[in-house]
């Protein structure tokens, strides 16, 4: 990996106990780096932070309109939801409306992160299904696109499936890079590699897109607006994406990804943010994205839901505050 | 922090997706660094990896013998157990034998990591108590020592309580350092800072201790032997300390700590190992300690319980292998 920079610190007893390094960029609509940390050319997997890119062909192709998808469904197609009833009910109905069901999904079953849903399954000796998978909304979108394209091959997560080829093309166009390869994601779909800068550039494209633009621009606007309109569907209660978006309605679309990726789309400023914590720690990616968005004036550091990512207390089992997580100087000084 | 070194890599789709840096030492009985990575003088909190140091006064003082503690109880006094019945039953009896109970513990309640215990509590709408806290065995040891010393102050986790002063003295003697400060641990007890080298030196002292030595040496032997005799009590089923110790009976005593600290005591080689992953990731500390112990000839890389820490597959929700975790070259080349 390229030279990373310390972005987040974990303190205890007045001493630095742990630290997190990473790479981050803030890009403008021209694809220029307005602020950068670490190595903007670091190659990464954006993981679930790429979901709005993976949803572009769904909207651009006309598949979303042909199927009459609502803004809720567009938000779910970009979501890493936590398997709460508000998520699984909607994905079930979506599949049902297509005459499809759980078995048509190619993501594996996942225990819901939503506590009531998880406890409900445990108490009834039940186990999760594929609809509980955090990516099931994205996969419902994949199935919608596949049907619209008239593809009969049900193995829609294969890298050479027509919908995955369409997604790869969109991905390379908006990142303005030729992807050097892909990994298989947690949900079994291909996840294409790009640089941190490539993702920042793509997010700036989403931020700067206008409703009177071309098909891609219009699709970008609809997806980012759907995310901001339904923060609860993009992740879920207690989750960073949901809670941070709610503090600044219409100001920012946020999406986390596994292994500590995070992106932000800021329409008013026409800026995109992309960051990767090199060790994959979510506590650090949440702190770093909050710090950057506070510095850009998008989030209010005094809001409790911002503070709990930007500068959370470390609390022990007895409820004592034993330390804190905070952004490194380099993030505060931008 | 001092200059750390890449110790562990996370790969996906043939690309390095994440990495973990840290500091580590292998020390001999003279306190010399036999192998080192990163900065041996990095100041750290050893967290639960210091439990056998915190248990020294319990044994040295004669408190353990006066109370008739068994090897099981000595192992529990060094444990970060996972709240399984085998742990909580023994700690409950221990407290009961002293005429004490849950309310005398000063650690907070913690949900057991043991799945059957956790599911049992959920299904009965119950909540965990202090005895479930992973440190409850250490705290039972604290109470045993406090009573033996004739101290009536029940607030045994206060930093100036006589037992904590005795623990600090032992800690500074075996690390051969003056601790620059302390943090409050997850269980509310003070946790003194030292260097990675200081912990390596202390562990080498445990490894080289002889049964015919002084009171400290005899206490060191008894604690390390108790840990190796009862791997299931030191952590629990599925946990790294337990499973790795079982693969090499009598060859190594192992103890993890929060924020990715890990130590090993190797009696036959009279070596001690201490390591800190700078970002606090357990997947990395487990991989790194396994790699060092394989290189030292203590663990067998072909054993499945070693392999699953040394070089685990990354598996997704559908059961597909999507990547791997592996030690960095620098650990393999020692």
XYZ file of C-alpha atoms in Angstrom:
668
model
C 0.000 0.000 0.000
C 1.037 3.603 -0.534
C 2.082 5.815 2.361
C -0.914 6.250 4.617
C -1.458 8.976 7.177
C -2.649 8.818 10.761
C -6.301 9.864 10.647
C -7.825 8.658 13.905
C -6.566 8.245 17.475
C -7.811 6.174 20.407
C -6.880 7.568 23.825
C -7.016 6.039 27.324
C -5.667 7.386 30.582
C -4.172 10.389 28.807
C -2.106 8.178 26.489
C -2.488 7.260 22.825
C -3.491 3.582 22.963
C -4.270 2.820 19.301
C -4.291 4.664 15.995
C -5.748 4.267 12.525
C -4.099 5.312 9.285
C -5.660 5.750 5.920
C -6.113 7.533 2.618
C -8.772 10.106 1.802
C -9.727 12.687 -0.788
C -12.208 15.503 -1.216
C -12.788 15.996 -4.958
C -14.512 18.728 -6.910
C -16.674 18.386 -10.003
C -13.617 18.641 -12.266
C -12.169 15.570 -10.534
C -9.496 17.646 -8.819
C -8.287 16.851 -5.294
C -9.351 19.738 -3.060
C -8.022 18.017 0.085
C -6.011 14.804 0.291
C -4.522 12.551 2.969
C -2.225 9.571 2.532
C -2.010 8.369 -1.068
C -4.968 9.341 -3.314
C -3.758 6.778 -5.843
C -4.040 3.910 -3.357
C -5.912 1.042 -5.050
C -8.901 -0.102 -3.009
C -12.129 -2.055 -3.099
C -14.960 0.393 -2.414
C -17.166 -2.479 -1.224
C -20.677 -1.297 -0.311
C -19.681 2.334 -0.804
C -20.032 1.551 -4.530
C -23.712 0.631 -4.317
C -24.986 3.839 -5.913
C -22.577 3.150 -8.809
C -23.888 -0.399 -9.086
C -27.424 1.032 -9.197
C -26.721 3.438 -12.099
C -27.619 0.943 -14.875
C -30.864 0.096 -13.044
C -32.001 3.715 -13.405
C -30.233 4.747 -16.633
C -31.573 1.758 -18.559
C -35.158 2.668 -17.764
C -35.558 -0.558 -15.767
C -36.445 1.324 -12.578
C -39.205 3.323 -14.276
C -40.509 0.328 -16.220
C -40.889 -1.523 -12.915
C -42.361 1.558 -11.243
C -39.709 1.623 -8.531
C -40.335 4.129 -5.750
C -37.729 6.344 -4.091
C -37.804 3.835 -1.218
C -36.769 1.063 -3.575
C -34.024 3.209 -5.088
C -32.716 3.905 -1.580
C -32.796 0.171 -0.805
C -30.880 -0.570 -4.012
C -28.047 1.594 -2.566
C -28.415 0.250 0.980
C -26.438 -1.844 3.429
C -29.512 -2.313 5.551
C -29.542 -4.095 8.862
C -32.339 -6.554 8.292
C -34.942 -4.695 10.327
C -38.598 -5.250 9.474
C -38.741 -1.944 7.554
C -36.050 -3.343 5.243
C -37.005 -6.991 4.908
C -40.727 -6.240 4.466
C -39.988 -3.908 1.548
C -37.506 -6.235 -0.132
C -39.929 -9.160 0.239
C -42.715 -7.154 -1.383
C -40.394 -6.016 -4.178
C -39.408 -9.595 -4.971
C -43.013 -10.733 -4.684
C -44.116 -8.028 -7.136
C -41.702 -9.570 -9.641
C -43.022 -13.072 -8.954
C -39.700 -13.867 -7.295
C -38.630 -14.770 -3.761
C -35.825 -15.464 -1.332
C -34.404 -18.342 -3.399
C -33.878 -16.109 -6.416
C -31.401 -13.978 -4.455
C -27.719 -14.946 -4.801
C -26.561 -13.272 -1.584
C -26.102 -15.591 1.393
C -28.184 -15.499 4.574
C -26.944 -13.008 7.175
C -27.915 -12.451 10.795
C -29.598 -9.037 11.008
C -27.626 -6.332 12.784
C -30.975 -4.902 13.878
C -31.332 -6.028 17.479
C -35.137 -6.547 17.604
C -34.988 -8.602 14.393
C -32.036 -10.638 15.655
C -33.580 -11.294 19.059
C -36.856 -12.250 17.383
C -35.082 -14.916 15.333
C -33.183 -16.243 18.365
C -36.294 -16.466 20.520
C -38.144 -18.483 17.899
C -35.149 -20.733 17.142
C -35.272 -19.343 13.632
C -32.388 -18.491 11.330
C -31.917 -15.613 8.903
C -32.680 -15.889 5.190
C -31.171 -14.191 2.159
C -33.634 -11.305 2.430
C -31.944 -10.439 5.752
C -28.628 -9.974 3.921
C -27.649 -6.304 4.120
C -27.380 -6.250 0.304
C -30.788 -7.757 -0.484
C -32.120 -4.428 -1.773
C -29.171 -4.125 -4.158
C -29.866 -7.663 -5.327
C -33.561 -6.907 -5.865
C -32.320 -4.060 -8.066
C -30.014 -6.488 -9.904
C -32.975 -8.800 -10.585
C -35.098 -5.862 -11.775
C -32.365 -4.793 -14.202
C -31.779 -8.349 -15.398
C -35.463 -8.850 -16.213
C -35.647 -5.481 -17.989
C -32.650 -6.461 -20.125
C -34.403 -9.709 -21.011
C -31.615 -11.853 -19.560
C -32.739 -15.348 -18.563
C -29.507 -16.446 -16.823
C -30.439 -16.428 -13.119
C -26.793 -16.313 -11.972
C -26.714 -12.543 -11.954
C -23.637 -12.244 -9.702
C -21.323 -13.926 -12.215
C -18.768 -11.368 -13.391
C -19.655 -11.916 -17.073
C -23.438 -11.750 -16.555
C -24.864 -8.934 -18.731
C -25.908 -6.848 -15.720
C -22.448 -7.119 -14.159
C -20.865 -6.074 -17.449
C -23.179 -3.042 -17.543
C -22.229 -2.227 -13.943
C -18.524 -2.538 -14.674
C -18.856 -0.186 -17.629
C -20.659 2.426 -15.531
C -18.121 1.972 -12.724
C -15.157 2.574 -15.018
C -16.820 5.568 -16.641
C -17.654 7.403 -13.421
C -14.350 6.605 -11.708
C -12.617 7.514 -14.986
C -10.283 4.543 -14.518
C -9.773 1.109 -16.007
C -10.355 -1.234 -13.077
C -7.353 -3.540 -12.582
C -9.473 -6.350 -11.160
C -12.271 -7.307 -8.845
C -12.953 -9.145 -5.630
C -16.010 -11.115 -4.602
C -17.982 -9.139 -2.066
C -19.746 -10.322 1.086
C -22.942 -10.719 -0.979
C -21.149 -12.708 -3.727
C -21.357 -9.912 -6.335
C -18.181 -8.667 -8.036
C -16.662 -5.540 -6.505
C -14.351 -3.675 -8.859
C -11.143 -2.063 -7.673
C -10.282 1.593 -8.248
C -8.212 4.264 -6.533
C -9.410 6.360 -3.607
C -9.232 9.268 -6.048
C -11.379 7.383 -8.568
C -14.110 6.972 -5.967
C -13.786 10.616 -4.912
C -14.152 11.628 -8.558
C -17.219 9.417 -8.985
C -18.804 10.895 -5.853
C -18.122 14.437 -7.047
C -19.915 13.429 -10.252
C -22.933 12.363 -8.204
C -22.768 15.639 -6.257
C -22.553 17.856 -9.338
C -25.176 16.018 -11.418
C -28.180 18.105 -12.514
C -31.744 17.042 -13.174
C -31.606 18.548 -16.650
C -28.444 16.619 -17.556
C -27.997 13.415 -19.532
C -29.364 9.993 -18.541
C -26.429 9.353 -16.200
C -26.760 12.740 -14.550
C -30.494 12.251 -14.048
C -29.932 8.762 -12.631
C -27.251 10.149 -10.295
C -29.604 12.834 -9.019
C -32.414 10.329 -8.431
C -30.175 7.914 -6.514
C -28.540 10.536 -4.313
C -31.922 12.150 -3.599
C -33.477 8.760 -2.769
C -30.662 8.080 -0.276
C -31.121 11.465 1.400
C -34.926 11.087 1.409
C -34.809 7.687 3.168
C -31.826 7.604 5.529
C -33.536 4.841 7.546
C -33.575 2.539 4.524
C -29.907 3.090 3.568
C -28.655 1.553 6.855
C -30.980 1.567 9.895
C -31.516 2.824 13.422
C -28.302 3.512 15.417
C -26.182 3.279 12.258
C -23.802 6.032 11.158
C -25.096 6.553 7.596
C -28.673 6.878 8.804
C -28.035 9.041 11.835
C -25.538 11.380 10.157
C -27.744 11.941 7.091
C -30.679 12.756 9.393
C -28.687 15.539 11.085
C -28.280 17.380 7.757
C -31.376 16.644 5.663
C -30.737 17.016 1.943
C -27.175 18.174 2.519
C -25.237 14.915 2.188
C -25.666 11.342 0.966
C -23.461 8.933 2.920
C -22.513 5.319 2.385
C -20.169 3.093 4.343
C -18.452 -0.013 2.999
C -16.823 -3.045 4.552
C -13.153 -2.821 5.562
C -13.621 0.825 6.540
C -14.441 2.502 3.279
C -16.713 5.552 3.391
C -18.038 8.019 0.828
C -19.985 11.271 0.941
C -21.843 13.133 -1.808
C -22.348 16.852 -1.096
C -24.651 18.393 -3.736
C -24.577 22.019 -2.529
C -20.786 22.128 -2.636
C -20.513 19.828 -5.677
C -17.924 17.838 -3.734
C -17.330 14.114 -3.310
C -15.440 12.457 -0.450
C -13.861 8.983 -0.425
C -11.794 7.449 2.337
C -10.207 4.142 3.280
C -8.867 3.279 6.731
C -6.054 0.869 5.927
C -6.804 -1.550 8.764
C -10.523 -1.870 8.024
C -11.831 -0.459 11.339
C -15.327 1.027 11.161
C -14.860 3.137 14.319
C -12.132 4.981 12.430
C -13.893 5.404 9.081
C -16.916 6.845 10.896
C -14.753 9.272 12.867
C -12.792 10.354 9.783
C -15.838 10.937 7.544
C -17.511 12.903 10.339
C -14.372 15.034 10.794
C -14.107 15.828 7.088
C -17.802 16.713 6.851
C -17.587 18.938 9.925
C -14.604 20.740 8.414
C -16.504 21.214 5.153
C -19.362 22.766 7.139
C -21.808 19.992 6.235
C -22.220 18.454 9.701
C -22.614 20.189 13.060
C -20.019 18.911 15.555
C -22.320 19.828 18.442
C -25.095 17.473 17.294
C -25.026 14.377 19.540
C -25.278 11.985 16.568
C -22.272 13.680 14.962
C -20.316 13.876 18.219
C -20.737 10.150 18.822
C -18.790 9.427 15.599
C -16.448 12.440 15.620
C -15.318 12.194 19.215
C -17.010 9.300 21.017
C -16.273 8.400 24.588
C -14.803 4.965 25.200
C -17.027 3.568 27.952
C -16.405 0.392 29.956
C -18.812 -2.293 31.190
C -19.495 -0.358 34.378
C -20.392 2.744 32.356
C -17.182 4.628 33.216
C -15.623 6.837 30.551
C -12.132 5.365 30.124
C -10.995 7.170 26.993
C -12.015 8.745 23.709
C -11.725 8.358 19.961
C -10.813 11.506 18.074
C -9.640 12.696 14.662
C -5.891 13.220 14.232
C -4.532 16.757 13.872
C -4.157 16.293 10.144
C -7.939 15.975 9.737
C -8.636 18.942 11.983
C -6.131 21.168 10.183
C -7.473 20.779 6.631
C 3.522 6.295 18.339
C 6.913 5.045 17.191
C 7.439 3.679 13.698
C 5.343 0.561 13.343
C 5.814 -2.209 10.819
C 3.313 -3.990 8.595
C 2.664 -7.310 10.316
C -0.577 -8.650 8.854
C -2.242 -8.444 5.440
C -5.841 -8.927 4.312
C -6.226 -10.022 0.681
C -9.257 -10.169 -1.616
C -9.425 -10.928 -5.318
C -5.631 -11.123 -5.502
C -5.207 -7.608 -4.110
C -4.117 -6.295 -0.725
C -7.337 -4.842 0.707
C -6.293 -3.948 4.263
C -3.208 -4.161 6.431
C -2.272 -4.043 10.092
C 0.893 -2.534 11.533
C 2.350 -3.056 14.930
C 5.221 -3.539 17.321
C 6.495 -6.863 18.670
C 9.396 -8.413 20.534
C 10.686 -11.855 21.396
C 12.782 -11.539 24.573
C 15.139 -13.949 26.283
C 15.633 -14.478 30.001
C 18.266 -11.733 30.131
C 15.668 -9.287 28.836
C 17.404 -9.019 25.469
C 15.440 -8.610 22.234
C 15.986 -11.786 20.191
C 13.599 -10.615 17.439
C 11.923 -7.226 17.121
C 9.442 -5.508 14.816
C 8.400 -1.860 14.779
C 9.465 0.036 17.895
C 10.156 -2.134 20.985
C 10.068 1.024 23.086
C 6.530 1.867 22.051
C 4.510 2.677 25.185
C 1.358 0.571 25.442
C -1.378 -0.621 27.756
C -1.071 -4.420 28.016
C -4.737 -4.640 29.015
C -5.777 -8.217 29.808
C -2.402 -9.544 28.664
C -1.169 -8.299 32.055
C -3.469 -10.533 34.080
C -0.760 -12.968 35.137
C 1.239 -9.979 36.382
C -1.796 -8.725 38.280
C -2.105 -12.196 39.840
C 1.488 -12.321 41.120
C 0.730 -10.698 44.516
C -2.178 -13.118 45.008
C 0.241 -16.073 44.882
C 3.439 -14.485 46.255
C 1.685 -13.128 49.333
C 0.464 -16.566 50.346
C -3.147 -15.477 49.841
C -3.805 -18.152 47.228
C -2.555 -20.944 49.480
C -4.283 -19.569 52.571
C -7.562 -19.653 50.634
C -6.765 -23.088 49.211
C -7.046 -21.888 45.609
C -6.897 -24.637 43.005
C -5.070 -24.509 39.692
C -8.482 -23.847 38.113
C -8.883 -20.738 40.246
C -5.362 -19.570 39.420
C -6.158 -19.993 35.708
C -9.382 -18.001 36.184
C -7.461 -15.241 37.963
C -5.444 -14.841 34.706
C -8.469 -15.273 32.417
C -10.507 -13.211 29.999
C -13.240 -15.815 30.053
C -16.328 -15.656 27.895
C -19.000 -16.114 30.515
C -19.747 -19.757 29.751
C -21.210 -21.905 32.494
C -17.785 -23.459 33.206
C -16.529 -19.986 34.024
C -19.448 -18.393 35.815
C -20.184 -21.499 37.935
C -16.604 -21.541 39.211
C -16.442 -17.820 39.911
C -19.809 -17.961 41.703
C -18.580 -20.793 43.932
C -15.320 -18.976 44.592
C -17.163 -15.848 45.736
C -19.632 -17.942 47.716
C -16.769 -19.722 49.511
C -15.604 -16.290 50.668
C -19.112 -15.344 51.809
C -19.235 -12.834 48.945
C -21.323 -12.482 45.809
C -21.985 -10.636 42.573
C -22.462 -7.255 44.292
C -18.979 -7.377 45.808
C -17.418 -7.362 42.342
C -16.440 -3.953 40.951
C -16.415 -5.001 37.299
C -19.526 -4.067 35.313
C -21.997 -6.555 33.811
C -21.008 -7.872 30.373
C -22.896 -9.938 27.823
C -21.161 -13.321 27.594
C -19.269 -13.978 24.370
C -20.160 -17.643 24.861
C -23.038 -18.239 22.463
C -25.045 -20.784 24.500
C -24.824 -18.546 27.580
C -25.787 -15.457 25.587
C -28.710 -17.156 23.838
C -29.884 -18.551 27.164
C -30.050 -15.047 28.642
C -31.854 -13.658 25.575
C -34.430 -16.437 25.539
C -35.314 -15.881 29.185
C -35.370 -12.073 28.847
C -32.538 -12.035 31.356
C -29.524 -9.768 31.444
C -25.914 -10.470 32.346
C -24.476 -9.847 35.804
C -20.987 -8.903 36.966
C -19.976 -12.558 37.232
C -20.387 -12.752 33.438
C -17.723 -10.043 33.041
C -14.693 -11.604 31.336
C -12.525 -10.377 34.232
C -14.631 -11.794 37.084
C -11.999 -14.445 37.896
C -9.326 -11.769 38.167
C -11.628 -9.818 40.463
C -12.292 -12.882 42.631
C -8.509 -13.067 42.944
C -8.394 -9.376 43.870
C -10.968 -9.985 46.627
C -9.021 -13.006 47.885
C -5.832 -10.945 48.097
C -7.608 -8.023 49.743
C -9.049 -10.234 52.472
C -5.688 -11.923 53.050
C -4.066 -8.516 53.472
C -6.728 -7.597 56.005
C -7.958 -4.633 53.990
C -11.532 -3.604 54.761
C -11.957 -1.021 51.973
C -14.278 -2.761 49.464
C -13.304 -0.444 46.592
C -10.471 -2.678 45.491
C -10.188 -1.186 41.983
C -9.174 2.254 43.267
C -5.603 2.937 42.144
C -4.430 3.638 45.713
C -6.118 0.589 47.256
C -3.456 -1.584 48.949
C -3.912 -4.470 46.497
C -3.530 -2.156 43.501
C -0.372 -0.701 45.026
C 0.991 -4.241 45.454
C 0.088 -5.030 41.845
C 1.758 -1.867 40.569
C 4.936 -2.729 42.449
C 5.037 -6.247 40.984
C 4.255 -4.855 37.520
C 7.115 -2.377 37.624
C 9.531 -4.980 38.979
C 8.866 -7.610 36.317
C 8.711 -5.129 33.425
C 11.821 -3.474 34.890
C 10.325 -0.079 34.113
C 8.757 2.794 36.004
C 5.239 2.972 34.615
C 4.481 6.468 33.267
C 0.784 6.195 34.026
C -2.308 4.052 33.936
C -5.649 3.762 32.223
C -8.920 2.394 33.543
C -9.586 -0.983 31.985
C -12.849 -2.458 30.724
C -13.356 -4.020 34.160
C -12.662 -0.699 35.979
C -9.282 -1.835 37.402
C -6.166 0.258 36.763
C -4.023 -0.947 33.859
C -0.446 0.300 34.010
C 1.445 1.376 30.912
C 4.827 -0.037 29.911
C 6.755 -0.579 26.680
C 6.276 -3.559 24.393
C 9.807 -4.509 25.445
C 8.849 -4.270 29.115
C 6.051 -6.773 28.582
C 8.349 -9.045 26.560
C 10.876 -8.917 29.392
C 8.196 -9.734 31.964
C 6.990 -12.679 29.867
C 10.549 -13.992 29.479
C 10.753 -13.822 33.271
C 7.649 -15.997 33.519
C 9.116 -18.398 30.953
C 12.479 -18.742 32.694
C 11.132 -18.995 36.253
C 12.032 -22.201 38.138
C 10.123 -24.030 40.834
C 13.141 -23.857 43.149
C 13.466 -20.091 42.729
C 12.311 -17.268 44.988
C 8.697 -16.484 45.871
C 8.188 -14.555 42.634
C 9.690 -17.315 40.521
C 7.539 -19.953 42.219
C 4.433 -17.808 41.765
C 5.333 -17.289 38.098
C 5.685 -21.030 37.557
C 2.362 -21.767 39.255
C 0.465 -19.168 37.222
C 1.923 -20.141 33.857
C 1.372 -23.850 34.603
C -2.228 -23.182 35.694
C -2.900 -21.359 32.421
C -1.457 -24.213 30.372
C -3.308 -26.826 32.458
C -6.702 -25.159 31.949
C -6.797 -23.546 28.506
C -10.606 -23.714 28.562
C -10.744 -21.494 31.653
C -8.336 -18.837 30.330
C -10.698 -17.890 27.475
C -13.225 -20.474 26.246
C -14.392 -22.622 23.338
C -13.595 -21.196 19.868
C -11.247 -18.588 21.358
C -7.641 -18.191 20.204
C -5.899 -18.472 23.602
C -7.757 -21.674 24.424
C -7.483 -23.362 21.050
C -3.840 -22.438 20.423
C -2.706 -23.577 23.899
C -4.509 -26.894 23.357
C -2.518 -27.560 20.182
C 0.779 -27.454 22.113
C 0.071 -28.727 25.638
C 2.573 -27.464 28.185
C 4.577 -25.640 25.526
C 3.125 -22.148 25.678
C 0.926 -19.960 27.884
C -0.991 -17.401 25.846
C -3.004 -14.348 26.767
C -4.733 -11.806 24.582
C -5.637 -8.278 25.627
C -8.058 -5.658 24.351
C -6.935 -3.329 21.551
C -4.923 -6.166 19.996
C -2.279 -6.879 22.584
C -1.002 -10.452 22.836
C 1.642 -12.223 24.909
C 3.211 -15.676 24.935
C 5.291 -17.432 27.601
C 7.469 -20.246 26.260
C 9.069 -22.171 29.153
C 11.166 -24.654 27.132
C 12.858 -21.839 25.194
C 12.835 -19.409 28.129
C 11.399 -16.811 25.767
C 8.667 -14.234 26.156
C 6.693 -12.617 23.323
C 4.739 -9.351 23.442
C 2.986 -7.646 20.559
C 0.681 -4.732 19.886
C -1.238 -4.153 16.658
C -1.444 -0.374 16.488
C -5.052 -0.257 15.287
C -6.429 -2.622 17.930
C -7.648 -5.389 15.554
C -7.894 -8.841 17.123
C -7.788 -10.661 13.764
C -4.316 -9.204 13.326
C -2.952 -9.848 16.824
C -4.069 -13.488 16.558
C -2.408 -13.883 13.163
C 0.824 -12.235 14.313
C 1.185 -14.223 17.544
C 0.503 -17.450 15.628
C 3.127 -16.523 13.018
C 5.785 -15.771 15.637
C 5.053 -18.992 17.526
C 5.177 -21.041 14.318
C 8.538 -19.495 13.450
C 9.838 -20.295 16.937
C 8.775 -23.914 16.416
C 6.181 -23.789 19.200
C 3.027 -24.133 17.071
C 2.390 -26.419 14.092
C 1.184 -24.392 11.074
C -0.609 -27.471 9.718
C -2.885 -27.788 12.754
C -6.334 -26.470 11.784
C -6.659 -24.412 14.971
C -3.313 -22.737 14.208
C -4.090 -22.302 10.502
C -7.344 -20.537 11.284
C -5.384 -17.743 13.048
C -2.194 -17.827 10.951
C -3.815 -17.836 7.538
C -7.598 -17.850 7.794
C -9.858 -17.745 4.789
C -12.128 -14.734 4.494
C -15.532 -16.318 3.826
C -18.697 -14.478 2.785
C -22.321 -15.000 3.815
C -22.843 -17.572 1.066
C -19.837 -19.564 2.306
C -17.576 -18.542 -0.592
C -13.888 -17.974 0.098
C -13.323 -14.365 -0.980
C -9.877 -13.737 0.432
C -7.389 -14.539 3.152
C -5.579 -13.048 6.138
C -1.868 -13.748 6.276
C 1.291 -12.650 8.067
C 3.440 -10.061 6.289
C 6.827 -11.090 4.892
C 8.606 -9.507 7.817
C 7.026 -12.012 10.224
C 7.763 -14.973 7.960
C 11.398 -13.962 7.470
C 12.434 -13.715 11.132
